[in-house]
Structure formats: C-alpha cells, structure tokens
PDB file of C-alpha atoms in Angstrom:
ATOM      1  CA  UNK A   1      99.297  67.462-143.933  1.00  0.00           C
ATOM      2  CA  UNK A   2     100.008  65.909-140.543  1.00  0.00           C
ATOM      3  CA  UNK A   3      98.222  62.584-141.060  1.00  0.00           C
ATOM      4  CA  UNK A   4      97.032  60.433-143.892  1.00  0.00           C
ATOM      5  CA  UNK A   5      93.986  58.479-142.777  1.00  0.00           C
ATOM      6  CA  UNK A   6      93.185  55.166-144.451  1.00  0.00           C
ATOM      7  CA  UNK A   7      90.281  53.715-142.446  1.00  0.00           C
ATOM      8  CA  UNK A   8      89.523  51.055-145.080  1.00  0.00           C
ATOM      9  CA  UNK A   9      92.860  49.395-144.237  1.00  0.00           C
ATOM     10  CA  UNK A  10      91.347  47.867-141.092  1.00  0.00           C
ATOM     11  CA  UNK A  11      89.334  45.390-143.201  1.00  0.00           C
ATOM     12  CA  UNK A  12      92.581  44.262-144.820  1.00  0.00           C
ATOM     13  CA  UNK A  13      94.397  44.007-141.492  1.00  0.00           C
ATOM     14  CA  UNK A  14      91.571  41.973-139.966  1.00  0.00           C
ATOM     15  CA  UNK A  15      91.462  39.658-142.998  1.00  0.00           C
ATOM     16  CA  UNK A  16      95.221  39.101-142.756  1.00  0.00           C
ATOM     17  CA  UNK A  17      94.999  38.411-139.023  1.00  0.00           C
ATOM     18  CA  UNK A  18      92.138  35.967-139.597  1.00  0.00           C
ATOM     19  CA  UNK A  19      94.293  34.132-142.129  1.00  0.00           C
ATOM     20  CA  UNK A  20      96.580  33.261-139.245  1.00  0.00           C
ATOM     21  CA  UNK A  21      99.703  34.819-137.826  1.00  0.00           C
ATOM     22  CA  UNK A  22     101.659  31.611-138.071  1.00  0.00           C
ATOM     23  CA  UNK A  23     105.028  30.748-139.473  1.00  0.00           C
ATOM     24  CA  UNK A  24     103.590  27.983-141.658  1.00  0.00           C
ATOM     25  CA  UNK A  25     100.547  29.367-143.506  1.00  0.00           C
ATOM     26  CA  UNK A  26      99.319  32.794-144.545  1.00  0.00           C
ATOM     27  CA  UNK A  27      97.395  34.390-147.385  1.00  0.00           C
ATOM     28  CA  UNK A  28     100.577  35.021-149.408  1.00  0.00           C
ATOM     29  CA  UNK A  29     101.757  31.430-148.876  1.00  0.00           C
ATOM     30  CA  UNK A  30      98.358  30.194-150.074  1.00  0.00           C
ATOM     31  CA  UNK A  31      98.534  32.375-153.197  1.00  0.00           C
ATOM     32  CA  UNK A  32     102.127  31.249-153.810  1.00  0.00           C
ATOM     33  CA  UNK A  33     100.982  27.601-153.880  1.00  0.00           C
ATOM     34  CA  UNK A  34      97.862  28.079-156.007  1.00  0.00           C
ATOM     35  CA  UNK A  35      99.455  28.431-159.442  1.00  0.00           C
ATOM     36  CA  UNK A  36      96.248  27.110-161.014  1.00  0.00           C
ATOM     37  CA  UNK A  37      94.217  30.058-159.647  1.00  0.00           C
ATOM     38  CA  UNK A  38      96.033  33.032-161.174  1.00  0.00           C
ATOM     39  CA  UNK A  39      92.922  35.056-162.034  1.00  0.00           C
ATOM     40  CA  UNK A  40      91.082  34.230-158.807  1.00  0.00           C
ATOM     41  CA  UNK A  41      94.135  35.277-156.762  1.00  0.00           C
ATOM     42  CA  UNK A  42      94.941  38.220-159.093  1.00  0.00           C
ATOM     43  CA  UNK A  43      98.515  36.993-159.726  1.00  0.00           C
ATOM     44  CA  UNK A  44     100.070  39.100-162.474  1.00  0.00           C
ATOM     45  CA  UNK A  45     103.426  37.323-162.861  1.00  0.00           C
ATOM     46  CA  UNK A  46     105.589  34.610-161.318  1.00  0.00           C
ATOM     47  CA  UNK A  47     109.333  34.247-161.176  1.00  0.00           C
ATOM     48  CA  UNK A  48     111.600  31.612-159.678  1.00  0.00           C
ATOM     49  CA  UNK A  49     111.681  33.280-156.232  1.00  0.00           C
ATOM     50  CA  UNK A  50     108.864  35.865-156.237  1.00  0.00           C
ATOM     51  CA  UNK A  51     105.391  36.581-157.578  1.00  0.00           C
ATOM     52  CA  UNK A  52     103.427  39.764-158.298  1.00  0.00           C
ATOM     53  CA  UNK A  53      99.835  40.081-157.106  1.00  0.00           C
ATOM     54  CA  UNK A  54      97.250  42.837-157.426  1.00  0.00           C
ATOM     55  CA  UNK A  55      96.311  44.140-153.967  1.00  0.00           C
ATOM     56  CA  UNK A  56      92.667  43.324-153.108  1.00  0.00           C
ATOM     57  CA  UNK A  57      92.483  46.436-150.916  1.00  0.00           C
ATOM     58  CA  UNK A  58      94.307  48.952-153.131  1.00  0.00           C
ATOM     59  CA  UNK A  59      95.250  52.512-152.321  1.00  0.00           C
ATOM     60  CA  UNK A  60      94.968  53.238-156.047  1.00  0.00           C
ATOM     61  CA  UNK A  61      94.158  51.433-159.275  1.00  0.00           C
ATOM     62  CA  UNK A  62      97.001  49.034-160.104  1.00  0.00           C
ATOM     63  CA  UNK A  63      98.407  48.743-156.534  1.00  0.00           C
ATOM     64  CA  UNK A  64     100.739  45.727-156.737  1.00  0.00           C
ATOM     65  CA  UNK A  65     102.538  43.604-154.160  1.00  0.00           C
ATOM     66  CA  UNK A  66     105.719  41.670-154.921  1.00  0.00           C
ATOM     67  CA  UNK A  67     106.247  38.771-152.543  1.00  0.00           C
ATOM     68  CA  UNK A  68     108.793  35.982-152.205  1.00  0.00           C
ATOM     69  CA  UNK A  69     107.478  32.414-152.219  1.00  0.00           C
ATOM     70  CA  UNK A  70     109.511  31.821-149.075  1.00  0.00           C
ATOM     71  CA  UNK A  71     107.666  32.720-145.871  1.00  0.00           C
ATOM     72  CA  UNK A  72     109.976  35.303-144.269  1.00  0.00           C
ATOM     73  CA  UNK A  73     109.273  38.422-142.208  1.00  0.00           C
ATOM     74  CA  UNK A  74     112.069  40.543-143.676  1.00  0.00           C
ATOM     75  CA  UNK A  75     114.941  40.637-146.148  1.00  0.00           C
ATOM     76  CA  UNK A  76     117.394  38.876-143.809  1.00  0.00           C
ATOM     77  CA  UNK A  77     115.614  35.577-144.476  1.00  0.00           C
ATOM     78  CA  UNK A  78     116.092  35.727-148.253  1.00  0.00           C
ATOM     79  CA  UNK A  79     118.971  34.474-150.369  1.00  0.00           C
ATOM     80  CA  UNK A  80     120.731  37.195-152.399  1.00  0.00           C
ATOM     81  CA  UNK A  81     119.225  35.884-155.673  1.00  0.00           C
ATOM     82  CA  UNK A  82     115.703  36.158-154.227  1.00  0.00           C
ATOM     83  CA  UNK A  83     116.369  39.760-153.149  1.00  0.00           C
ATOM     84  CA  UNK A  84     117.666  40.537-156.642  1.00  0.00           C
ATOM     85  CA  UNK A  85     114.584  39.023-158.267  1.00  0.00           C
ATOM     86  CA  UNK A  86     112.311  40.931-155.879  1.00  0.00           C
ATOM     87  CA  UNK A  87     113.928  44.192-157.011  1.00  0.00           C
ATOM     88  CA  UNK A  88     113.759  43.137-160.687  1.00  0.00           C
ATOM     89  CA  UNK A  89     110.047  42.363-160.393  1.00  0.00           C
ATOM     90  CA  UNK A  90     109.478  45.640-158.563  1.00  0.00           C
ATOM     91  CA  UNK A  91     111.155  47.404-161.500  1.00  0.00           C
ATOM     92  CA  UNK A  92     109.061  45.495-164.061  1.00  0.00           C
ATOM     93  CA  UNK A  93     105.920  46.315-162.049  1.00  0.00           C
ATOM     94  CA  UNK A  94     106.739  50.012-162.392  1.00  0.00           C
ATOM     95  CA  UNK A  95     107.491  49.622-166.116  1.00  0.00           C
ATOM     96  CA  UNK A  96     104.257  47.685-166.688  1.00  0.00           C
ATOM     97  CA  UNK A  97     102.158  50.264-164.864  1.00  0.00           C
ATOM     98  CA  UNK A  98     103.812  53.042-166.896  1.00  0.00           C
ATOM     99  CA  UNK A  99     102.949  51.273-170.166  1.00  0.00           C
ATOM    100  CA  UNK A 100      99.438  50.506-168.988  1.00  0.00           C
ATOM    101  CA  UNK A 101      98.233  53.667-167.266  1.00  0.00           C
ATOM    102  CA  UNK A 102     100.973  56.307-167.332  1.00  0.00           C
ATOM    103  CA  UNK A 103     100.888  57.370-163.652  1.00  0.00           C
ATOM    104  CA  UNK A 104     102.512  60.629-162.559  1.00  0.00           C
ATOM    105  CA  UNK A 105     104.528  58.899-159.826  1.00  0.00           C
ATOM    106  CA  UNK A 106     104.800  55.892-157.518  1.00  0.00           C
ATOM    107  CA  UNK A 107     104.958  55.016-153.856  1.00  0.00           C
ATOM    108  CA  UNK A 108     107.261  52.040-153.202  1.00  0.00           C
ATOM    109  CA  UNK A 109     107.993  50.278-149.978  1.00  0.00           C
ATOM    110  CA  UNK A 110     107.779  47.471-147.480  1.00  0.00           C
ATOM    111  CA  UNK A 111     106.241  47.783-144.038  1.00  0.00           C
ATOM    112  CA  UNK A 112     108.314  45.515-141.807  1.00  0.00           C
ATOM    113  CA  UNK A 113     106.266  44.743-138.712  1.00  0.00           C
ATOM    114  CA  UNK A 114     102.776  45.579-137.515  1.00  0.00           C
ATOM    115  CA  UNK A 115     103.896  48.858-135.891  1.00  0.00           C
ATOM    116  CA  UNK A 116     105.332  49.918-139.259  1.00  0.00           C
ATOM    117  CA  UNK A 117     101.892  49.561-140.831  1.00  0.00           C
ATOM    118  CA  UNK A 118     102.061  46.024-142.215  1.00  0.00           C
ATOM    119  CA  UNK A 119      98.677  44.381-142.662  1.00  0.00           C
ATOM    120  CA  UNK A 120     100.470  41.097-143.342  1.00  0.00           C
ATOM    121  CA  UNK A 121     103.440  41.433-141.024  1.00  0.00           C
ATOM    122  CA  UNK A 122     104.566  37.813-141.125  1.00  0.00           C
ATOM    123  CA  UNK A 123     105.316  37.505-144.877  1.00  0.00           C
ATOM    124  CA  UNK A 124     107.580  40.029-146.615  1.00  0.00           C
ATOM    125  CA  UNK A 125     106.115  41.913-149.575  1.00  0.00           C
ATOM    126  CA  UNK A 126     106.893  45.115-151.465  1.00  0.00           C
ATOM    127  CA  UNK A 127     104.210  47.587-152.485  1.00  0.00           C
ATOM    128  CA  UNK A 128     104.150  49.438-155.808  1.00  0.00           C
ATOM    129  CA  UNK A 129     101.412  52.073-155.701  1.00  0.00           C
ATOM    130  CA  UNK A 130     100.843  54.147-158.846  1.00  0.00           C
ATOM    131  CA  UNK A 131      99.893  57.779-158.194  1.00  0.00           C
ATOM    132  CA  UNK A 132      98.288  60.497-160.287  1.00  0.00           C
ATOM    133  CA  UNK A 133      98.010  64.222-159.676  1.00  0.00           C
ATOM    134  CA  UNK A 134      94.772  64.782-157.788  1.00  0.00           C
ATOM    135  CA  UNK A 135      94.204  61.079-157.029  1.00  0.00           C
ATOM    136  CA  UNK A 136      93.064  61.788-153.492  1.00  0.00           C
ATOM    137  CA  UNK A 137      89.817  63.563-152.769  1.00  0.00           C
ATOM    138  CA  UNK A 138      87.187  64.045-150.089  1.00  0.00           C
ATOM    139  CA  UNK A 139      85.575  60.587-150.419  1.00  0.00           C
ATOM    140  CA  UNK A 140      87.888  58.668-148.037  1.00  0.00           C
ATOM    141  CA  UNK A 141      87.686  61.413-145.425  1.00  0.00           C
ATOM    142  CA  UNK A 142      83.958  62.129-145.479  1.00  0.00           C
ATOM    143  CA  UNK A 143      82.448  58.818-146.524  1.00  0.00           C
ATOM    144  CA  UNK A 144      85.089  56.160-145.703  1.00  0.00           C
ATOM    145  CA  UNK A 145      85.056  55.306-149.429  1.00  0.00           C
ATOM    146  CA  UNK A 146      87.934  54.713-151.829  1.00  0.00           C
ATOM    147  CA  UNK A 147      87.346  55.596-155.447  1.00  0.00           C
ATOM    148  CA  UNK A 148      89.004  52.976-157.642  1.00  0.00           C
ATOM    149  CA  UNK A 149      88.402  53.635-161.322  1.00  0.00           C
ATOM    150  CA  UNK A 150      88.501  50.044-162.564  1.00  0.00           C
ATOM    151  CA  UNK A 151      87.368  46.599-161.371  1.00  0.00           C
ATOM    152  CA  UNK A 152      90.227  44.486-159.978  1.00  0.00           C
ATOM    153  CA  UNK A 153      89.638  41.704-162.509  1.00  0.00           C
ATOM    154  CA  UNK A 154      89.783  44.180-165.382  1.00  0.00           C
ATOM    155  CA  UNK A 155      92.985  45.716-164.000  1.00  0.00           C
ATOM    156  CA  UNK A 156      94.440  42.193-163.614  1.00  0.00           C
ATOM    157  CA  UNK A 157      93.746  41.340-167.278  1.00  0.00           C
ATOM    158  CA  UNK A 158      95.287  44.601-168.435  1.00  0.00           C
ATOM    159  CA  UNK A 159      98.391  44.133-166.257  1.00  0.00           C
ATOM    160  CA  UNK A 160      98.878  40.587-167.557  1.00  0.00           C
ATOM    161  CA  UNK A 161      98.673  41.786-171.158  1.00  0.00           C
ATOM    162  CA  UNK A 162     101.276  44.525-170.541  1.00  0.00           C
ATOM    163  CA  UNK A 163     103.725  42.455-168.431  1.00  0.00           C
ATOM    164  CA  UNK A 164     106.996  41.852-170.294  1.00  0.00           C
ATOM    165  CA  UNK A 165     109.448  40.724-167.605  1.00  0.00           C
ATOM    166  CA  UNK A 166     109.935  37.431-165.867  1.00  0.00           C
TER     167      UNK A 166
END
C-alpha cells in the first residue's frame, strides 16, 4: 500500500485550527482546565502532569490521546518528570485497552508539526490507537465513512471503569 487516506481527518484539523493556533489557548488547554467536565470532554484519567482523553475523531474504537497540561509543541518544553508521566500514562492506556477490548496491536506516536500530520500542532499529545485484524475496510475509501463500533460516551465509560493507573 503506497498511501493511507484518511479524508475524515480534515474535519478534525479544521476544528483544531478554529480553536486557535495561539500559544495561550487551545482545545487541549481548555480540556486540561475543565476538570468538572470529564464526561463532556471524554477525559479518561488525570495525573499530576498529563491527562488521557478519548479522541473525538478516532481512527478506531478506543483511540486515546495523552497530553501534558503544559502548553508545549514538543518534548523539549517538558520537565523530565512530565515526560516520564506521559510515558507511564501511555503504558496504562495500552494496558487498559487490552483489558477492555483485547486489540491485536497498537499504533503509538506523536505528530510533531503540521507537516508531520498533527491536527493540533501547537500542543504536544501522544496517540494510542488500538488495532484489530481486518479493522480497515472499503467504507473510508468508497464512502468517506469510518466505522466505529461503539458510541464515544459508551467507550469513555468503559475505559474509566477499566483504568487502574494514575
């Protein structure tokens, strides 16, 4: 396969751009501050330096993002303890998804910069994307449709009940 097309990502990119490409406020900063809106914002867990949120525009069911509270573009702006906690919460995200839905594998990563594919390129975040054999099909290619097997709110409740770290 030469290319993986994800045309639905443009809605996410446009939403992130509309939220403002500023160094003071962004969608992840807003979510970081709104501790009283965990379900509305789909926050799965919070630590001292990072939080875990269910992606509103997932590639697959259970697609999580781990983000520092601090508004930084890349790892160089984080204290060592924050980097450590980001990795710990990435690990617990994987463990939680394994307990919850037993995926066959995972995609992990951070897209640093717009040209690297970041929809939110001004606030660092890691992606944990659970994968299953045969989880891609003709729907995204022919109909510009993603097939997600579970409502985000339902996935959020299940993730919260399985989360053990933090």
